[in-house]
C-alpha positions as CSV (number, residue, x, y, z in Angstrom):
1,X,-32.3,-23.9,-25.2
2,X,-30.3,-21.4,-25.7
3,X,-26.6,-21.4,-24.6
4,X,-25.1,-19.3,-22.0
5,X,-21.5,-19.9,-22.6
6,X,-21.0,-16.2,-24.3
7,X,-22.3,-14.8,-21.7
8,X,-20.7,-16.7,-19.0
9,X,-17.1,-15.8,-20.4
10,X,-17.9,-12.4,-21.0
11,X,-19.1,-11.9,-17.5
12,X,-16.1,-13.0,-16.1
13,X,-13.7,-11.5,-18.1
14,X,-15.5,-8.5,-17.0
15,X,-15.1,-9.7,-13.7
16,X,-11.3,-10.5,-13.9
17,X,-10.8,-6.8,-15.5
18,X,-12.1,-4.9,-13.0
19,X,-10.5,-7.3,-10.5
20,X,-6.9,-6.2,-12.9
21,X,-7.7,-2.3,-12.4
22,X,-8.4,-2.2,-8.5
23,X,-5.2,-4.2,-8.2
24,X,-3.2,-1.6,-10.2
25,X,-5.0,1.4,-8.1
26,X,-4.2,-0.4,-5.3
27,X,-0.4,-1.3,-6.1
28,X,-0.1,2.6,-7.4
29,X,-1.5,3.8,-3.7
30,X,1.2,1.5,-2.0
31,X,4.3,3.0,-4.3
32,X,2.9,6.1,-3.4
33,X,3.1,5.5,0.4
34,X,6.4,4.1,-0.1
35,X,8.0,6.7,-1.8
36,X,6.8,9.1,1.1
37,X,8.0,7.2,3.8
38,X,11.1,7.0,2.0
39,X,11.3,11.0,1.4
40,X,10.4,11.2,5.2
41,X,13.3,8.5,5.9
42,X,15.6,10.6,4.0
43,X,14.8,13.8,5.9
44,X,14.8,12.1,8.9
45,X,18.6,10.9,8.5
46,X,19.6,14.2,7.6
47,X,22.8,15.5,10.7
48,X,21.3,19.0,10.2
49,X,17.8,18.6,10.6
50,X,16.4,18.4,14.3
51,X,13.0,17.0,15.5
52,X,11.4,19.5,17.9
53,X,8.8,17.0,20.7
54,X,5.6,18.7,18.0
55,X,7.2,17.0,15.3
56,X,8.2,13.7,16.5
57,X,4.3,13.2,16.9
58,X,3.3,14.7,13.8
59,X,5.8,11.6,12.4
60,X,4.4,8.9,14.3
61,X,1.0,10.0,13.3
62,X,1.8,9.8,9.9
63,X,3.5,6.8,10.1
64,X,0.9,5.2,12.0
65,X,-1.8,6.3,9.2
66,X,1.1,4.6,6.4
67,X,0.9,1.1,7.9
68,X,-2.8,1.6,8.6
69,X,-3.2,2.1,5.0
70,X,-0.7,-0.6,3.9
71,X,-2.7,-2.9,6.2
72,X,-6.1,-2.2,4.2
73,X,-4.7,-2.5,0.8
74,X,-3.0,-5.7,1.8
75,X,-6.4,-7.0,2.4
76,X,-8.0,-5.9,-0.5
77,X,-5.5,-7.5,-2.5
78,X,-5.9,-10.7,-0.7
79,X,-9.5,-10.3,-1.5
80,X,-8.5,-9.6,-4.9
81,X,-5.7,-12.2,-5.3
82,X,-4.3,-11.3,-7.8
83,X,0.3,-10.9,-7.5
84,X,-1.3,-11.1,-3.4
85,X,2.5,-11.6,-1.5
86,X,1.5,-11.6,2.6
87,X,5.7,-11.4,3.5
88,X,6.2,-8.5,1.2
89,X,3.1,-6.9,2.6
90,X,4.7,-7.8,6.3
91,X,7.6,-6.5,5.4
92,X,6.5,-3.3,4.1
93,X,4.6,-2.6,7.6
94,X,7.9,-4.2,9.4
95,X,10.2,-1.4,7.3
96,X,7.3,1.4,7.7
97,X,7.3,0.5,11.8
98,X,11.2,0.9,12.2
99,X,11.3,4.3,10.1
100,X,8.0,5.2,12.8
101,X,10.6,4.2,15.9
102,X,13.4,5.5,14.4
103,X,15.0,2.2,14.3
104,X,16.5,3.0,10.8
């Protein structure tokens, strides 16, 4: 008989390596999202700039498509589990929900 062992280990350091690079993909898609919202913020704050009733919809659009994406990465990293924090993910869509209500 012969043994398996090789093979078995391989397979799942294969496994855990592809499980590594979503993770990264994934954590490099939510900085991404955060550093818009944050741009957005930013602009938002601004005393000279002035939301027309067009624009204010065009934000909460966006901002409802940000925690709609933070929502499925979150679960793809729980699938993952790998680093998988649920309260920083909550608190991410908590932040990304004020900045959508202006509540900032």
């Amino acid at each position: 008989m012969e043994s398996y062992a090789f093979y078995n280990t391989h397979n799942d350091y294969l496994e855990h390596q592809e499980r590594y690079e979503r993770h990264n993909i994934l954590f490099q898609r939510l900085i991404n999202i955060l550093t818009q919202a944050n741009w957005n913020k930013r602009i938002l704050r601004n005393p000279h700039f002035i939301l027309m009733s067009n624009d204010l919809e065009i934000h909460r659009n966006r901002f409802s498509r940000y925690i709609k994406t933070v929502e499925t990465i979150g679960n793809e990293m729980k699938l993952l589990n790998i680093n998988y924090n649920e309260s920083r993910i909550n608190k991410i869509i908590t932040i990304l929900n004020q900045i959508k209500n202006y509540e900032n």
